PDB file of C-alpha atoms in Angstrom:
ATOM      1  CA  UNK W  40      42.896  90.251 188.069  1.00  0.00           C
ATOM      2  CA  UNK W  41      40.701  92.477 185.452  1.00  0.00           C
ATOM      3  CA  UNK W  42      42.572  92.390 181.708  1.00  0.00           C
ATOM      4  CA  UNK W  43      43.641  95.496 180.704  1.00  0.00           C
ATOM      5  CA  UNK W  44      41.472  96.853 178.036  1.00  0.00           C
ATOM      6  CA  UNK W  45      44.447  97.705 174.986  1.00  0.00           C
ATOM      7  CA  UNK W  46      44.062  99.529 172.047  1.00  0.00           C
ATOM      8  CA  UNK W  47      43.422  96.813 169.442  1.00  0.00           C
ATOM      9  CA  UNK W  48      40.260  96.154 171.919  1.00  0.00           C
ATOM     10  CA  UNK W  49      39.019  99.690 170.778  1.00  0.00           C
ATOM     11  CA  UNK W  50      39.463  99.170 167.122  1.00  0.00           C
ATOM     12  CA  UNK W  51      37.270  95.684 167.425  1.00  0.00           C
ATOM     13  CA  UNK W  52      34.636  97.844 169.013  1.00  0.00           C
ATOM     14  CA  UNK W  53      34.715 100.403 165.933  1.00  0.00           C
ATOM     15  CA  UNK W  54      34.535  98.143 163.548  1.00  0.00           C
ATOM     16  CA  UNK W  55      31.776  96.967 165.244  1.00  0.00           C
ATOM     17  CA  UNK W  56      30.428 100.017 165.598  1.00  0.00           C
ATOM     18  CA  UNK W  57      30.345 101.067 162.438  1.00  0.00           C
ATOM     19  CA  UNK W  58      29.051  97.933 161.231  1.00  0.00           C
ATOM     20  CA  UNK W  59      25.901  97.993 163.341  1.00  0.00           C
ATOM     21  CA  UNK W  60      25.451 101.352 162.267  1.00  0.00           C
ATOM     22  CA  UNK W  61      25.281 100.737 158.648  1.00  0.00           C
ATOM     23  CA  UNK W  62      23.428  97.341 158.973  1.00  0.00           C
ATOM     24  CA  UNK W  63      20.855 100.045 160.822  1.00  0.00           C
ATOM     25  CA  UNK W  64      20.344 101.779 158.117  1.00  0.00           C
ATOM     26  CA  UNK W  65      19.063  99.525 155.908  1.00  0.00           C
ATOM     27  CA  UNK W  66      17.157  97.734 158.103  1.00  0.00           C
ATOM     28  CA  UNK W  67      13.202  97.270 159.220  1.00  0.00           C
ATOM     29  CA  UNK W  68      14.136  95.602 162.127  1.00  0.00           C
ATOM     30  CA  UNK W  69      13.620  97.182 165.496  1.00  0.00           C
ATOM     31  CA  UNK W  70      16.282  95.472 166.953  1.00  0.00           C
ATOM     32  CA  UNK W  71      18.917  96.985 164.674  1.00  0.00           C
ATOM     33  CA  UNK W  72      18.975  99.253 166.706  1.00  0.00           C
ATOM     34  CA  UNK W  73      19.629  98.036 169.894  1.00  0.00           C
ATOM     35  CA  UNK W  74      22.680  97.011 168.516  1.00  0.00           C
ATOM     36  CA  UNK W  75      24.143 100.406 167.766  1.00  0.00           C
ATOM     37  CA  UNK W  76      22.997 101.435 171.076  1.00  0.00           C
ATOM     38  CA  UNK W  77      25.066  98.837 172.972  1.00  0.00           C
ATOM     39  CA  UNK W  78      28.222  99.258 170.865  1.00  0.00           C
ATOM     40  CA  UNK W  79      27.746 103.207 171.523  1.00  0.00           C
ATOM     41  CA  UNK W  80      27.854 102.663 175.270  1.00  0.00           C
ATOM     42  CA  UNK W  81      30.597 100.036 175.171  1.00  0.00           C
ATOM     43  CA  UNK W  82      32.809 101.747 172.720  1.00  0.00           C
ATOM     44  CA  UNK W  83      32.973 104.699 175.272  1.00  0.00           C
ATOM     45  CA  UNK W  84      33.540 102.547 178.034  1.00  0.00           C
ATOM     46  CA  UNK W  85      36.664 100.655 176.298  1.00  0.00           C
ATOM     47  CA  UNK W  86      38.064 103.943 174.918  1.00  0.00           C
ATOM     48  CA  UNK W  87      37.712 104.959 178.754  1.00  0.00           C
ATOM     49  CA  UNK W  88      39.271 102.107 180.224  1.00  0.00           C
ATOM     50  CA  UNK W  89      42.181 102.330 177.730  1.00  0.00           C
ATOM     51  CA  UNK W  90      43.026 105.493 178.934  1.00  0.00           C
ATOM     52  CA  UNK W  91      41.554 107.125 175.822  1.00  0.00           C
ATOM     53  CA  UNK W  92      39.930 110.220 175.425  1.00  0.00           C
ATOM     54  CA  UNK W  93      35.391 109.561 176.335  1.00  0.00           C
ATOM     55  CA  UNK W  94      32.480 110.948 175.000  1.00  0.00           C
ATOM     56  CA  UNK W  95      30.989 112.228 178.434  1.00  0.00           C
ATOM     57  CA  UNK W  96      30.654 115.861 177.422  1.00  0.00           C
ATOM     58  CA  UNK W  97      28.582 114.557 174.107  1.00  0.00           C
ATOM     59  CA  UNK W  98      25.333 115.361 174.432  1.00  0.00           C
ATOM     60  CA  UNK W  99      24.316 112.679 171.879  1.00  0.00           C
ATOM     61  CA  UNK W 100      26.877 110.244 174.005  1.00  0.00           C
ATOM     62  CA  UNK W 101      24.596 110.558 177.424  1.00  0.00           C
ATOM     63  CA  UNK W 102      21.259 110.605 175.160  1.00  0.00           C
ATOM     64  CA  UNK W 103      22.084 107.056 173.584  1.00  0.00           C
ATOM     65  CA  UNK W 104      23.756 106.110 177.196  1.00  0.00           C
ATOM     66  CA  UNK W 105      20.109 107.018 179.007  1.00  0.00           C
ATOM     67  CA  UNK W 106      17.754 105.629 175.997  1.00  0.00           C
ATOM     68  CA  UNK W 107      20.231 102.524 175.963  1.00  0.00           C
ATOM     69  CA  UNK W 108      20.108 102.268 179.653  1.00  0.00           C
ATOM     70  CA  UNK W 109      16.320 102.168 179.676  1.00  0.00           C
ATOM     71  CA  UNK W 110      15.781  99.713 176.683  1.00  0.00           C
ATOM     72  CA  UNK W 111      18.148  97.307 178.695  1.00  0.00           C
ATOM     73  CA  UNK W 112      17.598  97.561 182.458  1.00  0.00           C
ATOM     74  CA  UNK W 113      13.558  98.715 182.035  1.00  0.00           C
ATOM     75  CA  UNK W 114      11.267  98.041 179.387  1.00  0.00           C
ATOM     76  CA  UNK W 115      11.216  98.189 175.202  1.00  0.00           C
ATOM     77  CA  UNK W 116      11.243 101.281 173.413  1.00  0.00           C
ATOM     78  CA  UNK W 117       8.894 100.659 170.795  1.00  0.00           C
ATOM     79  CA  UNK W 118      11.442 102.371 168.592  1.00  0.00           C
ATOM     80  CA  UNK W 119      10.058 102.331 164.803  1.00  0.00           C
ATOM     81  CA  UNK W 120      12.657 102.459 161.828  1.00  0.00           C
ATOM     82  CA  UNK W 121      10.683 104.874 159.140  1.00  0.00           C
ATOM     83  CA  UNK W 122      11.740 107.070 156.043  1.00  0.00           C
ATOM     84  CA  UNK W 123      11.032 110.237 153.821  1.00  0.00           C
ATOM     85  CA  UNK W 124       9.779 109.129 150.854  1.00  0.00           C
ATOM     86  CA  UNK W 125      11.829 109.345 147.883  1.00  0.00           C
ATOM     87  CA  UNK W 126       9.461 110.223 145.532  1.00  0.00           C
ATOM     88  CA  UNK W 127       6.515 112.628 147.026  1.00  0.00           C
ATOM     89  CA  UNK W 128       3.416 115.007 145.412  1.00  0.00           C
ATOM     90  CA  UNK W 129       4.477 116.990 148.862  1.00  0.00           C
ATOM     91  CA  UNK W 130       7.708 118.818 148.804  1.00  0.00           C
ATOM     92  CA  UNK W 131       9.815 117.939 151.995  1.00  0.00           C
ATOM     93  CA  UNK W 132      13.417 119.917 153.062  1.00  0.00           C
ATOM     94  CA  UNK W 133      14.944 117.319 155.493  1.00  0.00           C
ATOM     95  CA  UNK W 134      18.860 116.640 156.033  1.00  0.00           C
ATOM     96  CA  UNK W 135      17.883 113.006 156.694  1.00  0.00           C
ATOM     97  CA  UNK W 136      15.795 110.460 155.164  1.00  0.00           C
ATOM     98  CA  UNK W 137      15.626 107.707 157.921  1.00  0.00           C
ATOM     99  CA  UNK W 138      13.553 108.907 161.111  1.00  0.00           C
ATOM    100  CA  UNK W 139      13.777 106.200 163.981  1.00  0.00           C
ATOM    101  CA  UNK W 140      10.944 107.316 165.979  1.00  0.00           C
ATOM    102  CA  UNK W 141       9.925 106.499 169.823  1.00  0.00           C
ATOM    103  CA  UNK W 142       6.156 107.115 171.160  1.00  0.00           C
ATOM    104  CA  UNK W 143       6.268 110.313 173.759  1.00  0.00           C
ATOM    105  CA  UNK W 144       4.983 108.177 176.371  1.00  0.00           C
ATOM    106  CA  UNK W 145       8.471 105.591 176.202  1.00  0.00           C
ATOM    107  CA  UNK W 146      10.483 108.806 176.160  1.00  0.00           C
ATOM    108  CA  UNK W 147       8.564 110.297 179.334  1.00  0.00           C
ATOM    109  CA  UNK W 148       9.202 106.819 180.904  1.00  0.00           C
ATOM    110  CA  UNK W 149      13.120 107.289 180.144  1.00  0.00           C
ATOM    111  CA  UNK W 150      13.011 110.627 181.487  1.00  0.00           C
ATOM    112  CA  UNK W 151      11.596 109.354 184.924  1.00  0.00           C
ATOM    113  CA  UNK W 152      14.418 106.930 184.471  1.00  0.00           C
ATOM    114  CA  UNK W 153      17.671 109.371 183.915  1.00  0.00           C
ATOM    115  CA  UNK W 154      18.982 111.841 185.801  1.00  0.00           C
ATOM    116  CA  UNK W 155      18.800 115.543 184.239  1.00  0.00           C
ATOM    117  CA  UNK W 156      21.990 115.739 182.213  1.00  0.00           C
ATOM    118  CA  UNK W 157      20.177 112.163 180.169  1.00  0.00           C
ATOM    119  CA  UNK W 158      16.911 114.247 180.096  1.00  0.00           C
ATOM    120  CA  UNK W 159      18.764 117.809 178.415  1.00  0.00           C
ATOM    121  CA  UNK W 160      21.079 115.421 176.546  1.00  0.00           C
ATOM    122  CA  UNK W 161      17.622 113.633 174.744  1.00  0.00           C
ATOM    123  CA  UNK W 162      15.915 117.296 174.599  1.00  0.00           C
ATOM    124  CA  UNK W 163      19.013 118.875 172.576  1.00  0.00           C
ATOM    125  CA  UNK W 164      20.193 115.868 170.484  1.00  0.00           C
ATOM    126  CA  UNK W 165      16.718 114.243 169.415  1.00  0.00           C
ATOM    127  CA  UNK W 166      14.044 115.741 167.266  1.00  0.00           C
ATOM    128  CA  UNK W 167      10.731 115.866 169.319  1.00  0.00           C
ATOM    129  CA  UNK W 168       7.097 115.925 167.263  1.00  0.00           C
ATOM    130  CA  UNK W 169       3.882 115.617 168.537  1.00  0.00           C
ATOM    131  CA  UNK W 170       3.265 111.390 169.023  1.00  0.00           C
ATOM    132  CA  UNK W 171       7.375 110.601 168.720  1.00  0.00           C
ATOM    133  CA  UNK W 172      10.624 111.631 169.337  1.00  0.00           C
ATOM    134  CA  UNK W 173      13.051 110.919 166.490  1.00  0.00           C
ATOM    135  CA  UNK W 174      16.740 109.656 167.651  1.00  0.00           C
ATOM    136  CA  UNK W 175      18.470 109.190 164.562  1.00  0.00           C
ATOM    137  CA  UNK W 176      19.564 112.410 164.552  1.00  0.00           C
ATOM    138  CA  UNK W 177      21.474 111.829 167.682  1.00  0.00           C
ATOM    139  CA  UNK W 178      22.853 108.351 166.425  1.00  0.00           C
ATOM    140  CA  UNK W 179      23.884 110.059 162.916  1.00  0.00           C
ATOM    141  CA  UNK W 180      25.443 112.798 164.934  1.00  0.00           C
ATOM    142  CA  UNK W 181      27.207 110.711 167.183  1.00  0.00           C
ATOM    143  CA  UNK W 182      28.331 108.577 164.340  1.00  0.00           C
ATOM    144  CA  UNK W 183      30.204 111.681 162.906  1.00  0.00           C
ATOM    145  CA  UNK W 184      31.722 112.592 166.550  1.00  0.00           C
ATOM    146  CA  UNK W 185      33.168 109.068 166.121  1.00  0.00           C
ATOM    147  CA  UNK W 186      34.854 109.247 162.949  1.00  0.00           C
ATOM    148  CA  UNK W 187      36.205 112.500 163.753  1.00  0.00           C
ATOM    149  CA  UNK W 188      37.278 110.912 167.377  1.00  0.00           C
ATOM    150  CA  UNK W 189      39.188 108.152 165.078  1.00  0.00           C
ATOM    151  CA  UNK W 190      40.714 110.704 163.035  1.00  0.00           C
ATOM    152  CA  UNK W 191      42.359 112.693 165.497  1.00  0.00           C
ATOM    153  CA  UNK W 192      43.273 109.609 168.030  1.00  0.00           C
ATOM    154  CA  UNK W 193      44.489 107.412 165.489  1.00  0.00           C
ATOM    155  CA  UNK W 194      42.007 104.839 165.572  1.00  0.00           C
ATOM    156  CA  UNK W 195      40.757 104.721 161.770  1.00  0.00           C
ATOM    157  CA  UNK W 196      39.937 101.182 160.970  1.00  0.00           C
ATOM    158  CA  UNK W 197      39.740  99.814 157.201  1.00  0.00           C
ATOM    159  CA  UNK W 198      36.740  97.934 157.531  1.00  0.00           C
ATOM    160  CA  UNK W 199      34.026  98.587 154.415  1.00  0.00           C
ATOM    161  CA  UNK W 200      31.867 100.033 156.533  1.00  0.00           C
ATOM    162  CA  UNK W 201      34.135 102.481 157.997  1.00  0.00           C
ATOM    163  CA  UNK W 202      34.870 103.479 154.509  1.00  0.00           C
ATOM    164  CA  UNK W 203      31.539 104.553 153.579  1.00  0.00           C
ATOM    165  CA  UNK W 204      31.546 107.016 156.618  1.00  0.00           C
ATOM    166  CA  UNK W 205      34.779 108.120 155.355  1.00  0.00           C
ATOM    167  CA  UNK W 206      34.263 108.832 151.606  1.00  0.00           C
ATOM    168  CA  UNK W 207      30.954 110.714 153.106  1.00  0.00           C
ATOM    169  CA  UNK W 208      33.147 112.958 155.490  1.00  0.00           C
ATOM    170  CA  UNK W 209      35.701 113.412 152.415  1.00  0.00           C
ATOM    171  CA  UNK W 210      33.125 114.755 149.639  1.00  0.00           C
ATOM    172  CA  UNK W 211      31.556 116.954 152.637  1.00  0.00           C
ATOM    173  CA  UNK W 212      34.930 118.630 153.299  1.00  0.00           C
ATOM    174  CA  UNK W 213      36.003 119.161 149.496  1.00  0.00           C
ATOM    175  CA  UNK W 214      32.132 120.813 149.248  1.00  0.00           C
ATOM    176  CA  UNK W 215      32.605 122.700 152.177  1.00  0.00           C
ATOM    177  CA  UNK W 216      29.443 121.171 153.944  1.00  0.00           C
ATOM    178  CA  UNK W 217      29.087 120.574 157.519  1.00  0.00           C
ATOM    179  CA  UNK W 218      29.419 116.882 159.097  1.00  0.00           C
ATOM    180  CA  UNK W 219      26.779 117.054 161.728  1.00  0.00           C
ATOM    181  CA  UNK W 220      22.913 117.820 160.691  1.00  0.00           C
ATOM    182  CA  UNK W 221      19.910 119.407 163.132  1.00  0.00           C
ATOM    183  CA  UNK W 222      17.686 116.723 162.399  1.00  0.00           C
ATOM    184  CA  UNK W 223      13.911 117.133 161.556  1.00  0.00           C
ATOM    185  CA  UNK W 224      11.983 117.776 158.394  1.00  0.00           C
ATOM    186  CA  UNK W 225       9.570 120.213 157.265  1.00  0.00           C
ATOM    187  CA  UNK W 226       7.265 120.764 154.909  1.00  0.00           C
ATOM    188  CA  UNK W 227       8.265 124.174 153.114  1.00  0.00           C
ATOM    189  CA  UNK W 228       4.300 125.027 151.179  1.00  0.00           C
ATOM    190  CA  UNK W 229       2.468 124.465 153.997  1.00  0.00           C
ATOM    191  CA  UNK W 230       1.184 121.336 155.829  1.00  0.00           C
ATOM    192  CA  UNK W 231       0.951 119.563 159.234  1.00  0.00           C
ATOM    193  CA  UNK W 232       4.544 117.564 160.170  1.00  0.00           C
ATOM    194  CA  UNK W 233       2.589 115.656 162.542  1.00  0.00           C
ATOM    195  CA  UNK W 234      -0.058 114.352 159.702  1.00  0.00           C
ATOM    196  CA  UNK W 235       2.642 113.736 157.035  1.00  0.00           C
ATOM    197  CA  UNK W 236       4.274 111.158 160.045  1.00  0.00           C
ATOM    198  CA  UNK W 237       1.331 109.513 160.203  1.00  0.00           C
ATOM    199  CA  UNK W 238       0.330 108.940 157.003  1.00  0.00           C
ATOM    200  CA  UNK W 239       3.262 109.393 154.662  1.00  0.00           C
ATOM    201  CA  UNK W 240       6.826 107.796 155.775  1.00  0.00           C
ATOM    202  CA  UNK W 241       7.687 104.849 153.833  1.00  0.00           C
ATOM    203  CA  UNK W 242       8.249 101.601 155.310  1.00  0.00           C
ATOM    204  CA  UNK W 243      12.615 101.223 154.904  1.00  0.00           C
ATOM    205  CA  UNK W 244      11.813  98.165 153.156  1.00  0.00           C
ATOM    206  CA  UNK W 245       9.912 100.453 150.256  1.00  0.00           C
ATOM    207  CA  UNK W 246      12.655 103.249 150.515  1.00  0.00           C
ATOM    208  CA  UNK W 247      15.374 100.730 149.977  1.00  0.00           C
ATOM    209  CA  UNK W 248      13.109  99.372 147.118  1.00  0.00           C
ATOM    210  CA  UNK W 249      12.890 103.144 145.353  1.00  0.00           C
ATOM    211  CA  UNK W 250      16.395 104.185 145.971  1.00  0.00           C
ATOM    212  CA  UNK W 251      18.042 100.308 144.113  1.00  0.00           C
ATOM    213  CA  UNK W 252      15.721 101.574 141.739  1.00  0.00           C
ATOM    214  CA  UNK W 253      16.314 104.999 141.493  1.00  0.00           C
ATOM    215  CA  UNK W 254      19.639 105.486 142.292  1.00  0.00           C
ATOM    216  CA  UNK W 255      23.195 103.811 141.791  1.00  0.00           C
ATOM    217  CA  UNK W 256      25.555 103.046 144.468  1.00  0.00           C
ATOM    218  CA  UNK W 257      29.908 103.345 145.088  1.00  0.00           C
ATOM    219  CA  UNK W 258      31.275 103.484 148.106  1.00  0.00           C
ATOM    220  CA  UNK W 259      27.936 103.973 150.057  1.00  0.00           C
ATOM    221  CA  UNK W 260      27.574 107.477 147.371  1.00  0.00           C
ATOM    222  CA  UNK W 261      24.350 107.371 145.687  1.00  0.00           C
ATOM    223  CA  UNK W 262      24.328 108.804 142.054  1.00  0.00           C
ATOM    224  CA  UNK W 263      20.387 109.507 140.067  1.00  0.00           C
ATOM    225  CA  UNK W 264      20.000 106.572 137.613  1.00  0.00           C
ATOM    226  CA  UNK W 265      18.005 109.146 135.416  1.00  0.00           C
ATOM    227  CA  UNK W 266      15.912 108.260 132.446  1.00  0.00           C
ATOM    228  CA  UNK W 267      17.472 106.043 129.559  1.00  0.00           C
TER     229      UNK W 267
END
């Protein structure tokens, strides 16, 4: 007989969640995020099984579900883990600094792979350029769906990472700024996205280099170091 899948099973998942998700994003490694992938999918099926509220109407839910069903049933995704950088000659408007970018052909492949509800999900939640398709958009966004799903189902863990997420969520609703972003970048005088992808992104072992350098850190809130 199948164990029944309880509450406190949930909250491990969160945590874990949550964890995988922060590791992410300071991470070069492409499996990083395979990780938050997996925890994604399984979080939604434990909340289901536990007779919890799911995610199946989230478009960035059945995105992760179809690009997570791919990279584990079919074949890598090639994902790459790059960032804006920090300091740049080029002025960039972005409301993200990490881009985890998939080659077009992987993300054809997943298409053929889905059904139509993965394919719209991937079209509406992910940022598509010319040569990639960036999903961290649809990971950050989900992320947020998440914490706002704890919130309301009373599911808020105290782990550290959690707490970042939180303090985030707090200073955005005392400033009156929204939780979830569009995604994308562009490059407001001029100039060709595409190019500055190729050429430009930092590595996210230099951007974590420049921001500890740049920038001080509390509860996952970065503050300019300034000149001394």
């Amino acid at each position: 007989m199948a164990r029944v899948v309880t509450k406190d099973d949930c909250l491990a998942e969160i945590k874990r969640f949550f964890k995988c998700y922060i590791a992410y994003c300071q991470s070069p490694y492409p499996d990083a995020v395979r990780e938050v992938l997996a925890s994604t999918y399984s979080i939604n099926d434990k909340l289901r099984k536990a007779g919890f509220p799911n995610f199946f109407d989230s478009d960035e839910f059945l995105a992760i579900k179809a690009i997570r069903n791919y990279a584990i049933h079919q074949a890598e995704i090639h994902n790459n883990a790059r960032a804006l950088p920090l300091v740049s000659n080029v002025p960039v408007k972005a409301d993200l600094s990490i881009l985890c970018l998939i080659p077009q052909d992987v993300i054809e492949s997943i298409f053929e792979s889905t059904n139509q509800e993965g394919r719209s999900a991937i079209e509406k939640s992910c940022v598509s350029y010319k040569s990639y398709v960036d999903i961290y958009p649809c990971i950050f966004n989900f992320g947020v769906q998440l914490f706002l799903y704890t919130e309301t189902n009373n599911l808020a863990v105290s782990t550290d990472e959690y707490l970042v997420f939180q303090k985030s969520i707090e200073f955005e609703r005392k400033h009156n700024y929204p939780h979830h972003v569009k995604g994308g970048f562009k490059l407001p005088y001029g100039g060709d996205v595409n190019e500055f992808i190729e050429s430009c992104l930092h590595s996210i072992e230099k951007r974590n280099e420049l921001q500890s350098s740049l920038y001080s850190e509390e509860d996952g809130m970065l503050t300019f170091k300034g000149r001394s």
